[in-house]
Every structure is written in structure tokens, then in C-alpha cells.
PDB file of C-alpha atoms in Angstrom:
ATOM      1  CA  UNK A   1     -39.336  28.469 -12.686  1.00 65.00           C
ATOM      2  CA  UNK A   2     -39.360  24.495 -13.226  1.00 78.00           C
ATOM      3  CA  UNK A   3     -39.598  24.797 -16.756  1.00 86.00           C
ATOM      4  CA  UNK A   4     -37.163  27.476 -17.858  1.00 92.00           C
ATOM      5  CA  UNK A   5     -33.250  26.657 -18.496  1.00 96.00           C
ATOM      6  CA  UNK A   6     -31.300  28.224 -15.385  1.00 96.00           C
ATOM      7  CA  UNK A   7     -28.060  27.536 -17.316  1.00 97.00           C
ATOM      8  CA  UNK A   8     -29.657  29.730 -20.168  1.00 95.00           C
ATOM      9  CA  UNK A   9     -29.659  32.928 -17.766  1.00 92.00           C
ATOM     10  CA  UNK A  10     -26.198  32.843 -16.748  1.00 94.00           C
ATOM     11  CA  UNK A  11     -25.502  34.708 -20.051  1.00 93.00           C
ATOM     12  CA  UNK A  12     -26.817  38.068 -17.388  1.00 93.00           C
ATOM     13  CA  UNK A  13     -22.891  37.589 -16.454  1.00 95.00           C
ATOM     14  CA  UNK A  14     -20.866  34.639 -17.811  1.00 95.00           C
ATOM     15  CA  UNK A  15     -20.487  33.402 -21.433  1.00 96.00           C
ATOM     16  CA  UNK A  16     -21.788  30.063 -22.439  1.00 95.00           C
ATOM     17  CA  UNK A  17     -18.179  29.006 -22.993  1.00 97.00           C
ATOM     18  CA  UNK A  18     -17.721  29.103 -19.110  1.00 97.00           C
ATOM     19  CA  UNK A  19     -20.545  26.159 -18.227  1.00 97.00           C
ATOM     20  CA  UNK A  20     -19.017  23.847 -21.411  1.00 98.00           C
ATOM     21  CA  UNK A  21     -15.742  24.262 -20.119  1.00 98.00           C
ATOM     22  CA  UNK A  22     -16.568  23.595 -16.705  1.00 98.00           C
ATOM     23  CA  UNK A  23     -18.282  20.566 -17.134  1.00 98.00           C
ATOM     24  CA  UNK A  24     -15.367  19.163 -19.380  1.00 98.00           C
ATOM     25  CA  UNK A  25     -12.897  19.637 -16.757  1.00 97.00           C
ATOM     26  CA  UNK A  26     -15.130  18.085 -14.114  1.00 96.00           C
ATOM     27  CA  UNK A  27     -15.120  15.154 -16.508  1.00 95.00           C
ATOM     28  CA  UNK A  28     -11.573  15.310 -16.334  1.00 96.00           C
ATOM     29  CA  UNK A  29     -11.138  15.761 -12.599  1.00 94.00           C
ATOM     30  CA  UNK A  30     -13.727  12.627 -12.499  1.00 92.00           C
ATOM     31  CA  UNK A  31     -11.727  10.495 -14.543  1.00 90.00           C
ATOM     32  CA  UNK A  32      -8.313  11.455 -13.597  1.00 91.00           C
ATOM     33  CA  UNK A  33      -9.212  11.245  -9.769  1.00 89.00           C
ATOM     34  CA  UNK A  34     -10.290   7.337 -10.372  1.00 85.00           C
ATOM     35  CA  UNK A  35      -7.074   6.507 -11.866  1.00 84.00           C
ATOM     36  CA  UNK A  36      -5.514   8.069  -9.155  1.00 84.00           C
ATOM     37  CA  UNK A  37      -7.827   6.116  -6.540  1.00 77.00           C
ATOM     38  CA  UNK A  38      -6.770   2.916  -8.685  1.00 74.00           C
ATOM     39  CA  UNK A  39      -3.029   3.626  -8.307  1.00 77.00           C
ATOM     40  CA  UNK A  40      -2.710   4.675  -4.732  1.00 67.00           C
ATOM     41  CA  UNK A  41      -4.809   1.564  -3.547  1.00 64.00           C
ATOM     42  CA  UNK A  42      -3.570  -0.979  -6.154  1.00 61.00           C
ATOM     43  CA  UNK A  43      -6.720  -1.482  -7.106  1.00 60.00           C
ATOM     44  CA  UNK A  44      -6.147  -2.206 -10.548  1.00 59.00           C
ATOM     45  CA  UNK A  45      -2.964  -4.317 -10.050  1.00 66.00           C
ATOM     46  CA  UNK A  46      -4.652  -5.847  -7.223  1.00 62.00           C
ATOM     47  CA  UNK A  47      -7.945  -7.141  -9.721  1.00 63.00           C
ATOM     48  CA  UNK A  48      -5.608  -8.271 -12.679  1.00 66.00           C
ATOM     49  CA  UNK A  49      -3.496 -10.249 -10.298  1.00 70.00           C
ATOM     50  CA  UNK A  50      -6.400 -11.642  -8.507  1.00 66.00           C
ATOM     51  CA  UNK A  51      -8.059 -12.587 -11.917  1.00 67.00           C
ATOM     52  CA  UNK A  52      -5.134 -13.859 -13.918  1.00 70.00           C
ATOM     53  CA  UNK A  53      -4.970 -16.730 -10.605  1.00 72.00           C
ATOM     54  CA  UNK A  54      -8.501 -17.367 -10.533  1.00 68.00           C
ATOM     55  CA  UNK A  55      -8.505 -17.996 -14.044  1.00 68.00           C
ATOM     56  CA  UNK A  56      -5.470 -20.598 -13.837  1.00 70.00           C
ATOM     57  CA  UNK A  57      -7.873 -22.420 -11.293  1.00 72.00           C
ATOM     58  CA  UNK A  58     -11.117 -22.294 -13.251  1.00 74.00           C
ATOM     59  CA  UNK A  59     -13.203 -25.683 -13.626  1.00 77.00           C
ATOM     60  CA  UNK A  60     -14.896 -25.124 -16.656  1.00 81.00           C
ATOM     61  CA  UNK A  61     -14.316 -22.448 -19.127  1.00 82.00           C
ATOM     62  CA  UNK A  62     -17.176 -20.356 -19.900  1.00 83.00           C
ATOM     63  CA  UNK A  63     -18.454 -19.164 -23.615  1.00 86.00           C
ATOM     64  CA  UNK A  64     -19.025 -15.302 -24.839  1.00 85.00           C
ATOM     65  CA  UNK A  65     -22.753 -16.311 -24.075  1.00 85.00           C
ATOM     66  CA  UNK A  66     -22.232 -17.469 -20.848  1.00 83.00           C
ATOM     67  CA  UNK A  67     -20.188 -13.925 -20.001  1.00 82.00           C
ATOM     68  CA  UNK A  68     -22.991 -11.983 -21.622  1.00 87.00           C
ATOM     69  CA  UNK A  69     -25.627 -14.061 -19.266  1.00 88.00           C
ATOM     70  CA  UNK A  70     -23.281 -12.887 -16.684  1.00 84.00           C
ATOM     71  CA  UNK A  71     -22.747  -9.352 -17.716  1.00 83.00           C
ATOM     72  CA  UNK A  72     -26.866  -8.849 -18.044  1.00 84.00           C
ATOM     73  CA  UNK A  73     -27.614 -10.104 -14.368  1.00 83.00           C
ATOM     74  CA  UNK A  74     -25.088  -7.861 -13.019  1.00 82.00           C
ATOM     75  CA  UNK A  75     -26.181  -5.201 -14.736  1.00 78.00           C
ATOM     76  CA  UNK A  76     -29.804  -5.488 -13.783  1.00 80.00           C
ATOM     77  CA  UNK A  77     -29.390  -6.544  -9.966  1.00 79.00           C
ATOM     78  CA  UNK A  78     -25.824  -4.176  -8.934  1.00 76.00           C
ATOM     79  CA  UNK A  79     -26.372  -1.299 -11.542  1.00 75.00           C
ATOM     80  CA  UNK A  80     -30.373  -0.850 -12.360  1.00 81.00           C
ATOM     81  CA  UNK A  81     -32.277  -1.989  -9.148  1.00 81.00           C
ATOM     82  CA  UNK A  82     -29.004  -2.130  -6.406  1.00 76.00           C
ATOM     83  CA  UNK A  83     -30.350  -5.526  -5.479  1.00 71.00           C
ATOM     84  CA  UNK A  84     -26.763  -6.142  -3.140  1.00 72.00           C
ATOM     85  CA  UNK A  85     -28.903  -3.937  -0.710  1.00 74.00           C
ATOM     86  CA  UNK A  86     -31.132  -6.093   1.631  1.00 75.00           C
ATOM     87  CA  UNK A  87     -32.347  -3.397   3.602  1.00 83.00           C
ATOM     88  CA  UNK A  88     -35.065  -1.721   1.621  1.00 88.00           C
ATOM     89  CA  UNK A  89     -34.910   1.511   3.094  1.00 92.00           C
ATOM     90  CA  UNK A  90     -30.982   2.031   2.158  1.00 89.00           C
ATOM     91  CA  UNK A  91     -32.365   0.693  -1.746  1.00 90.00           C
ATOM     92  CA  UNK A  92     -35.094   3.222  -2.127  1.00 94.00           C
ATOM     93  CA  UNK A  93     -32.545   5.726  -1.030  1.00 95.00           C
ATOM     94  CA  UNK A  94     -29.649   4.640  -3.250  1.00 92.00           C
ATOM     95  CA  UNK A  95     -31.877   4.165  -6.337  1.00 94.00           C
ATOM     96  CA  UNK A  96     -33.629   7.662  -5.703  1.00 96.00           C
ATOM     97  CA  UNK A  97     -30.043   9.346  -5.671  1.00 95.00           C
ATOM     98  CA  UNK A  98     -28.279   7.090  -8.679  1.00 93.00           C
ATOM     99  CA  UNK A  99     -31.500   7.616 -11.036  1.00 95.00           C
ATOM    100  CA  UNK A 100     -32.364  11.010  -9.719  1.00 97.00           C
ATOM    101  CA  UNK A 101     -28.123  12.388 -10.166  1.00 96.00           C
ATOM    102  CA  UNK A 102     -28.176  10.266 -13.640  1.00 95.00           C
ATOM    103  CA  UNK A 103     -30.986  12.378 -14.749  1.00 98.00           C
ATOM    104  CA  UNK A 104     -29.793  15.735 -13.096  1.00 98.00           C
ATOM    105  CA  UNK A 105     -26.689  14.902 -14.701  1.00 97.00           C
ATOM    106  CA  UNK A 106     -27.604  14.121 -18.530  1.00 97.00           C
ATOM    107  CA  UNK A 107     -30.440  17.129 -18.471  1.00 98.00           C
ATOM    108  CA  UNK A 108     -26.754  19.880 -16.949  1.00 98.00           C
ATOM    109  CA  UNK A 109     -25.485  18.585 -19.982  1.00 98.00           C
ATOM    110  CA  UNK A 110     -28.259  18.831 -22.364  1.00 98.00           C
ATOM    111  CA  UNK A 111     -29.317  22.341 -21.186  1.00 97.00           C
ATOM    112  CA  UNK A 112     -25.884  23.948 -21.138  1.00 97.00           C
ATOM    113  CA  UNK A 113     -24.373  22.523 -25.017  1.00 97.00           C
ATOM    114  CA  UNK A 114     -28.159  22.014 -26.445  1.00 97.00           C
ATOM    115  CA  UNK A 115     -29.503  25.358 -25.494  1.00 97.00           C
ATOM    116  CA  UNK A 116     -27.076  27.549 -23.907  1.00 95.00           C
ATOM    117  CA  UNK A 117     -28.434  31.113 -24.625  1.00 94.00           C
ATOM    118  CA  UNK A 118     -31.930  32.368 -24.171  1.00 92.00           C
ATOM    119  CA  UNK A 119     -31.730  32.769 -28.138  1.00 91.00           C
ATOM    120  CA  UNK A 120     -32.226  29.041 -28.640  1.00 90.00           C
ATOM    121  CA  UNK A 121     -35.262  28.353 -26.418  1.00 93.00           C
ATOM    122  CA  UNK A 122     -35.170  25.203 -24.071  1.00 96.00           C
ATOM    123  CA  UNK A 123     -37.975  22.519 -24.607  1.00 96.00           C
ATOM    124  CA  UNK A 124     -39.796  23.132 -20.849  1.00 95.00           C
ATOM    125  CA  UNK A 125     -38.867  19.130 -20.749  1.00 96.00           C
ATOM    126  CA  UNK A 126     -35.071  19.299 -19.764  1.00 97.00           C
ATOM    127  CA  UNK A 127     -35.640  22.385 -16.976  1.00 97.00           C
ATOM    128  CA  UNK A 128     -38.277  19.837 -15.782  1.00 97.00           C
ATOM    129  CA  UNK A 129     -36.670  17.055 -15.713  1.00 97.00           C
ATOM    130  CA  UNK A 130     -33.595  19.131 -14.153  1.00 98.00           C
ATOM    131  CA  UNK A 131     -35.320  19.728 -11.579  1.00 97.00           C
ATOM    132  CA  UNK A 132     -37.502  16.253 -10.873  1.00 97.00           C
ATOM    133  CA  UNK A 133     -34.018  14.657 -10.977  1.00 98.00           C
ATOM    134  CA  UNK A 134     -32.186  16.890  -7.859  1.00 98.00           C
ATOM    135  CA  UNK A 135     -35.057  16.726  -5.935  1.00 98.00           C
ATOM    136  CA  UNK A 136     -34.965  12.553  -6.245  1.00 98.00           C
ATOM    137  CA  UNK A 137     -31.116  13.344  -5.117  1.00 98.00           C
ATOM    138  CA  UNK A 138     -32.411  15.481  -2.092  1.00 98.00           C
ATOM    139  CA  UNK A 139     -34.838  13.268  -1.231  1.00 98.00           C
ATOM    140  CA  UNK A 140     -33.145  10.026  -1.023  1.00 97.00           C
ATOM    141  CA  UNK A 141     -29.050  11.955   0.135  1.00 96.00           C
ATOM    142  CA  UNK A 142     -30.523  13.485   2.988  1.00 96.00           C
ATOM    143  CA  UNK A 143     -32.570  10.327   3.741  1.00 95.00           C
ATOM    144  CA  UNK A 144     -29.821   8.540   3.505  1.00 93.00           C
ATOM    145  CA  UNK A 145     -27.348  11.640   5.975  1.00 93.00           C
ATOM    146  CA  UNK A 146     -30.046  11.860   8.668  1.00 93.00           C
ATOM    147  CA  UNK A 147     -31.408   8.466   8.991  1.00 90.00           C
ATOM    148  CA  UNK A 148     -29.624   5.437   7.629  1.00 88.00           C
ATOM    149  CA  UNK A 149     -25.945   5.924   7.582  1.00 85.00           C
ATOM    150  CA  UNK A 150     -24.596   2.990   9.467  1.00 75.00           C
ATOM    151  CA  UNK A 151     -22.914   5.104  12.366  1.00 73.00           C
ATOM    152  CA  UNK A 152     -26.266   6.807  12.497  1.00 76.00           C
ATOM    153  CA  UNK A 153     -28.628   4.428  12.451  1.00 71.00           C
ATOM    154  CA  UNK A 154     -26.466   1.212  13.699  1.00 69.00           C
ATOM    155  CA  UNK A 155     -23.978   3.290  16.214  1.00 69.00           C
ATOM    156  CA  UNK A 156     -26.027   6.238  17.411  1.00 71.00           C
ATOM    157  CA  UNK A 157     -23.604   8.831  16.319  1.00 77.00           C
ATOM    158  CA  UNK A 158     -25.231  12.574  15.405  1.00 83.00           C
ATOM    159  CA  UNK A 159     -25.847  12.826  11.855  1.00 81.00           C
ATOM    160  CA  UNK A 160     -23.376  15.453  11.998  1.00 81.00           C
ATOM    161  CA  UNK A 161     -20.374  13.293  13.032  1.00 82.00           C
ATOM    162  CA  UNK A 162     -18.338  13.111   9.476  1.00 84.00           C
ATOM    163  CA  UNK A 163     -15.822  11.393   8.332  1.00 82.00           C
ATOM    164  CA  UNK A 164     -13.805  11.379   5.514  1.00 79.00           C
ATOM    165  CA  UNK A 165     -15.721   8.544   3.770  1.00 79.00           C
ATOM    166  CA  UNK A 166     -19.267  11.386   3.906  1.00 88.00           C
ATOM    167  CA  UNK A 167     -17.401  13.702   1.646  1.00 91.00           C
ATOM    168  CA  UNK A 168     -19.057  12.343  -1.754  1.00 91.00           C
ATOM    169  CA  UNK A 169     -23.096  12.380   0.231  1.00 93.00           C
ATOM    170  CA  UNK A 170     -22.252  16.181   1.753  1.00 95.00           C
ATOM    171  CA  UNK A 171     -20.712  17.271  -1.488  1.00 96.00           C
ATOM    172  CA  UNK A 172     -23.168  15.845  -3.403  1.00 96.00           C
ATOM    173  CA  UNK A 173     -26.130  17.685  -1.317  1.00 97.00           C
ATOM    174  CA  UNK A 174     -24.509  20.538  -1.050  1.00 97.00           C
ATOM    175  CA  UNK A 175     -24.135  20.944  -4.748  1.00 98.00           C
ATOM    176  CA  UNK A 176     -27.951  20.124  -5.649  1.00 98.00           C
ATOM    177  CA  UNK A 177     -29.148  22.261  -2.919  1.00 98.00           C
ATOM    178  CA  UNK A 178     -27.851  25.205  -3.662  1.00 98.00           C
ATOM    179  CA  UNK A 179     -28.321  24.512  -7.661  1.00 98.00           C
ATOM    180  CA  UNK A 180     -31.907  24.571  -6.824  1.00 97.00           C
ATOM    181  CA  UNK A 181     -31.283  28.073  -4.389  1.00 97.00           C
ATOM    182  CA  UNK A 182     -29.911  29.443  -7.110  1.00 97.00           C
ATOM    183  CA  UNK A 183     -32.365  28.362  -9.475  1.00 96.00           C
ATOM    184  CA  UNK A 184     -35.013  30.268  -7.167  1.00 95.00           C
ATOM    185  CA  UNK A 185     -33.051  33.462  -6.742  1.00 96.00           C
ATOM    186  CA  UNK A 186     -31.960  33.501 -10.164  1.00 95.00           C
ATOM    187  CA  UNK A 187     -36.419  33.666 -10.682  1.00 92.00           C
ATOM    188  CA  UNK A 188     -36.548  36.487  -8.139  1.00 91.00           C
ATOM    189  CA  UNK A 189     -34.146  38.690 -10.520  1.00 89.00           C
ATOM    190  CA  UNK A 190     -31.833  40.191  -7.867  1.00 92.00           C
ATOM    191  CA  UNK A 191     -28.164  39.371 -10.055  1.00 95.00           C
ATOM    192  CA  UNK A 192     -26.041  39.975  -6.855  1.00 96.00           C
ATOM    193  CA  UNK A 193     -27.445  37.223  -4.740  1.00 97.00           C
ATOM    194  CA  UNK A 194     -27.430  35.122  -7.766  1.00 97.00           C
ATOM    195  CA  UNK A 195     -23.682  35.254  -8.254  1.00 97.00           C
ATOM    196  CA  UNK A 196     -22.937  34.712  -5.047  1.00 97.00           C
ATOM    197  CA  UNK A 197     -25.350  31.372  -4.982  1.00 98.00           C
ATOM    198  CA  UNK A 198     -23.942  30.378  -8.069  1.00 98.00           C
ATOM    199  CA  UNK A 199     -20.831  30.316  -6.780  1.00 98.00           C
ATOM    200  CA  UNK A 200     -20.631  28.801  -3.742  1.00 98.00           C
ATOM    201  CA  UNK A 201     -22.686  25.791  -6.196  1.00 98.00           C
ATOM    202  CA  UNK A 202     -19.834  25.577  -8.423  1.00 98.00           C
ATOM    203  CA  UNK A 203     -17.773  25.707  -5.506  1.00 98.00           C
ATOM    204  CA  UNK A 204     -19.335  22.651  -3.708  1.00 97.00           C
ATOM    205  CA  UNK A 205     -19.813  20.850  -7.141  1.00 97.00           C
ATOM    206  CA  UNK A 206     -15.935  21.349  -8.241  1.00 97.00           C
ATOM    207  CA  UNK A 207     -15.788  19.899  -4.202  1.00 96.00           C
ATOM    208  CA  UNK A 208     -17.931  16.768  -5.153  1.00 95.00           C
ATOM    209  CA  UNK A 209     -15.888  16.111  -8.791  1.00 94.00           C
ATOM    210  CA  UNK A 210     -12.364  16.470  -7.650  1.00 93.00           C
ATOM    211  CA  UNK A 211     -12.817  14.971  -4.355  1.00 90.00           C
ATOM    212  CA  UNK A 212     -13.014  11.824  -6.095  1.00 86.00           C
ATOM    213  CA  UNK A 213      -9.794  10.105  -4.632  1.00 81.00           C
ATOM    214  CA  UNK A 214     -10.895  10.996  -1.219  1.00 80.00           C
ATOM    215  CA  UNK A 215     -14.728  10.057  -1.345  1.00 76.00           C
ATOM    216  CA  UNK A 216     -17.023   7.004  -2.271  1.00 68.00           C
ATOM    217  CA  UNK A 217     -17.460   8.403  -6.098  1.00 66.00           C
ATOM    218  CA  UNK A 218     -14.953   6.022  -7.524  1.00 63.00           C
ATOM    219  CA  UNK A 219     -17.169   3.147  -6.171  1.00 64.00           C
ATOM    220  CA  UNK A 220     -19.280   3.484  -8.745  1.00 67.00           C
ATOM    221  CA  UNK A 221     -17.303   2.168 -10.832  1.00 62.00           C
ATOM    222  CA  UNK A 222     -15.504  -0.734  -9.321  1.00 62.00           C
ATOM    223  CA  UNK A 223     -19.035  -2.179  -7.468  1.00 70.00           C
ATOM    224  CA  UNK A 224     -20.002  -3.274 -10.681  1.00 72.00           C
ATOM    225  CA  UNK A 225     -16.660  -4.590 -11.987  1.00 71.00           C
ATOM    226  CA  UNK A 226     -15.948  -6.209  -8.881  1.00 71.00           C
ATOM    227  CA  UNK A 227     -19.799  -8.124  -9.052  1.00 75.00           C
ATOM    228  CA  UNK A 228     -19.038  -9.339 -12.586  1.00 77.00           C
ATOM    229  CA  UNK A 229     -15.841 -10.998 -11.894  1.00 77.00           C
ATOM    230  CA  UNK A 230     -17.811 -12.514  -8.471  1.00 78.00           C
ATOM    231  CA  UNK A 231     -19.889 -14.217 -10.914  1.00 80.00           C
ATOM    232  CA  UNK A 232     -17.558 -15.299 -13.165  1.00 80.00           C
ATOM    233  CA  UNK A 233     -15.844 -16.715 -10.935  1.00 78.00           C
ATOM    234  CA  UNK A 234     -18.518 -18.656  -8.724  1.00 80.00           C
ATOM    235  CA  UNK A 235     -19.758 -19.951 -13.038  1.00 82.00           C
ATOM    236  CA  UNK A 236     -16.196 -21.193 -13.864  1.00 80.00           C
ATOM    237  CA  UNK A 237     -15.914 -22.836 -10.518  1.00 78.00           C
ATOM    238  CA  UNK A 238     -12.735 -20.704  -9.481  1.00 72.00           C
ATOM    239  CA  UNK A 239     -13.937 -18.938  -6.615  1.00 69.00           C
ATOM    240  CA  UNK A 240     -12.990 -20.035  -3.056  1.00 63.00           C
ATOM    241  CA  UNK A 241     -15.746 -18.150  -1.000  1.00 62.00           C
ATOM    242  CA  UNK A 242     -18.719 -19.860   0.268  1.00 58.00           C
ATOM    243  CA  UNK A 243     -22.081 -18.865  -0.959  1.00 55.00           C
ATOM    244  CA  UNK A 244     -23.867 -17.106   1.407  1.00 51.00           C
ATOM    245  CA  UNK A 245     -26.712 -17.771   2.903  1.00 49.00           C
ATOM    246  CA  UNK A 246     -29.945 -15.365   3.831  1.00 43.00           C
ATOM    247  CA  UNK A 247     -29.259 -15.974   7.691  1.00 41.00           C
ATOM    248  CA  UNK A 248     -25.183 -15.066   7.037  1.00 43.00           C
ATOM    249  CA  UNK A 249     -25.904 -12.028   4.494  1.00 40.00           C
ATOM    250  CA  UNK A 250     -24.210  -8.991   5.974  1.00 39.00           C
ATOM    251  CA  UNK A 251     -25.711  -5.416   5.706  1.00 42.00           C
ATOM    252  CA  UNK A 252     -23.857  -3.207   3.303  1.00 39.00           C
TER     253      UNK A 252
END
């Protein structure tokens, strides 16, 4: 089961054309729903303003190699090891989900434009990896849902107390869990229970793309953006925040 393409079997009863369109729109959705998010919170206008000021009040004017420098370190402390998290609990779980959805994500792709028919066999590699990379998700989302949520662990709220701002962590679990249901029954061979599996994961997963405007997906985006120009800004001498301290550091 692990090692055979799932995306490959769908052929039973869809065309491969229906998976590569799909996932183009959900790129779409993804991308159109941050500009959206952008516009309606004047974002955008918002970090333009704010840097076109901070740069009229810079100290010293930094080089290409000093913005590179820059770049790197945010890069390797915000985006590869989420080192803004102090609490290592709420790391392990982040990195588990980014890493384990970055490699559920590329090996979708892979699977369903590489190798989208049984006729062009699937290396047992990408199925694998597939399926290493939802179960990081599972592991560190519902981690994350039951346990460390700040109005779970911090306010004592039920796990099951949403609000708006858990529609990207339910979507998201809800769309790996039942692509790895499916998965299963699609193994036991019964084609009606598969449909209906199937489709109630492409429902949740459209869910999780689109909801983009409304959820915490954008964020992924602007964390880093917003770290860089942090940094820039505490290098050129612009920036008008204190430096905070270990005792003052406040829990994302």
C-alpha cells in the first residue's frame, strides 16, 4: 500500500486530466486568495508605506552583501528550523507539519504529472515518501489541535472550541486524513467506498486551498517577509522597537 501511487488508480473512474487540473486551480485559489488577504487587510500598502519611512530614517545604508547576510539568517532561523518559537514543543510540531506538508505536497505533484496512469509505473520512492510526509502532518496538526493551541493549553478551552482562525489546522487534517483513508480503501478494492472517500478528500482539500483569505495559510508567506524587513531594519539602524530580551520574549 505505502509504495504504490494512489493517484495512479484513480484512472478505475476519473481521467488523469482531472488530478492536473485540480491541482492547478488549487494553485490558483492559493495565490489569488493571498492577494485577496493582502487587499482586504492592507497588508501590502501597509508594508510599502511602513518601509519607504523606515528607509528615509535609516543610519547607515546597507550593501547587497549585507541584505544577502540578512536574507540567509532569516531563512535558516523563520523558514528552515522556526527558531521565532521558544517553546519547543509548538517547534517540533510546526516543523513536523511545514516539512512533513512540503514533502506531501511536492511527492501529489510528482505522482499525479510524473506518473499518472498505472502504464507508467511509479518509483515505490514518491508513494513512500507520500505517505512518510502526511503522517509527519498528522503527527505534529493534531499535536498541535489537542494539546498546544494557546486557548487549549494556556486558556483551558476543549480542543473542540473553534474559531475562525483553526480553519487552515482542521482543513489541513481533515484533508491528509482522509487522503490516507482513501489510500487504504482504495487497497481493499471496494470502488464505491473509494469514491465516496475520495471525495469528501477533495472536498476538505478544495476547503483548506480556497479558505485561504479566511485561515492562517497566507501567513506563510508574510512571516518571513515581515522577519527580513525586522532585520533590515534593526542593521540600518531604522527601527524604533527595543530589542527584546529572554525575560520579555512573548510566546507566539
Amino acid at each position: 500500500m505505502f509504495t504504490s501511487n494512489p493517484f495512479a488508480d484513480l484512472t478505475v473512474f476519473l481521467p488523469p486530466l482531472f488530478m492536473q487540473v485540480y491541482i492547478v486551480l488549487m494553485i490558483l485559489a492559493v495565490a489569488i486568495g493571498t492577494l485577496i488577504d493582502m487587499l482586504h487587510k492592507g497588508s501590502a500598502r501597509f508594508f510599502m508605506m511602513d518601509s519607504k519611512k523606515k528607509r528615509a530614517a535609516a543610519k547607515r545604508r546597507l550593501s547587497v552583501v549585507d541584505k544577502t547576510s540578512l536574507a540567509l539568517r532569516t531563512l535558516l532561523k523563520e523558514v528552515v528550523t522556526s527558531g521565532e518559537f521558544c517553546n519547543p514543543m509548538r517547534r517540533i510540531s510546526h516543523l513536523l507539519m511545514f516539512y512533513g506538508f512540503l514533502t506531501y505536497l511536492v511527492t501529489t505533484i510528482v505522482m499525479v504529472f510524473g506518473f499518472p496512469t498505472p502504464d507508467t509505473p511509479t518509483p515505490a520512492l514518491w508513494p513512500a515518501l507520500w505517505n512518510i510526509g502526511a503522517l509527519m502532518v498528522l503527527v505534529g496538526g493534531y499535536w498541535f489541535f489537542f494539546f498546544l493551541r494557546v486557548n487549549v493549553a494556556k486558556e483551558g478551552h476543549s480542543p473542540f472550541s473553534l474559531m475562525r482562525a483553526d480553519l487552515f489546522i482542521v482543513s489541513l487534517l481533515a484533508s491528509v486524513t482522509f487522503a490516507l483513508i482513501w489510500e487504504i480503501v482504495q487497497t481493499a478494492g471496494n470502488l464505491r467506498a473509494t469514491q465516496i472517500v475520495f471525495g469528501i478528500y477533495i472536498l476538505f482539500t478544495t476547503v483548506l486551498f480556497i479558505g485561504v483569505p479566511w485561515s492562517k495559510f497566507a501567513h506563510m508567506f508574510y512571516k518571513p517577509a515581515a522577519a527580513f524587513q525586522k532585520r533590515v531594519e534593526e542593521a540600518n539602524g531604522s527601527s524604533n522597537l527595543p530589542r527584546p530580551s529572554d525575560a520579555q520574549y512573548i510566546e507566539r
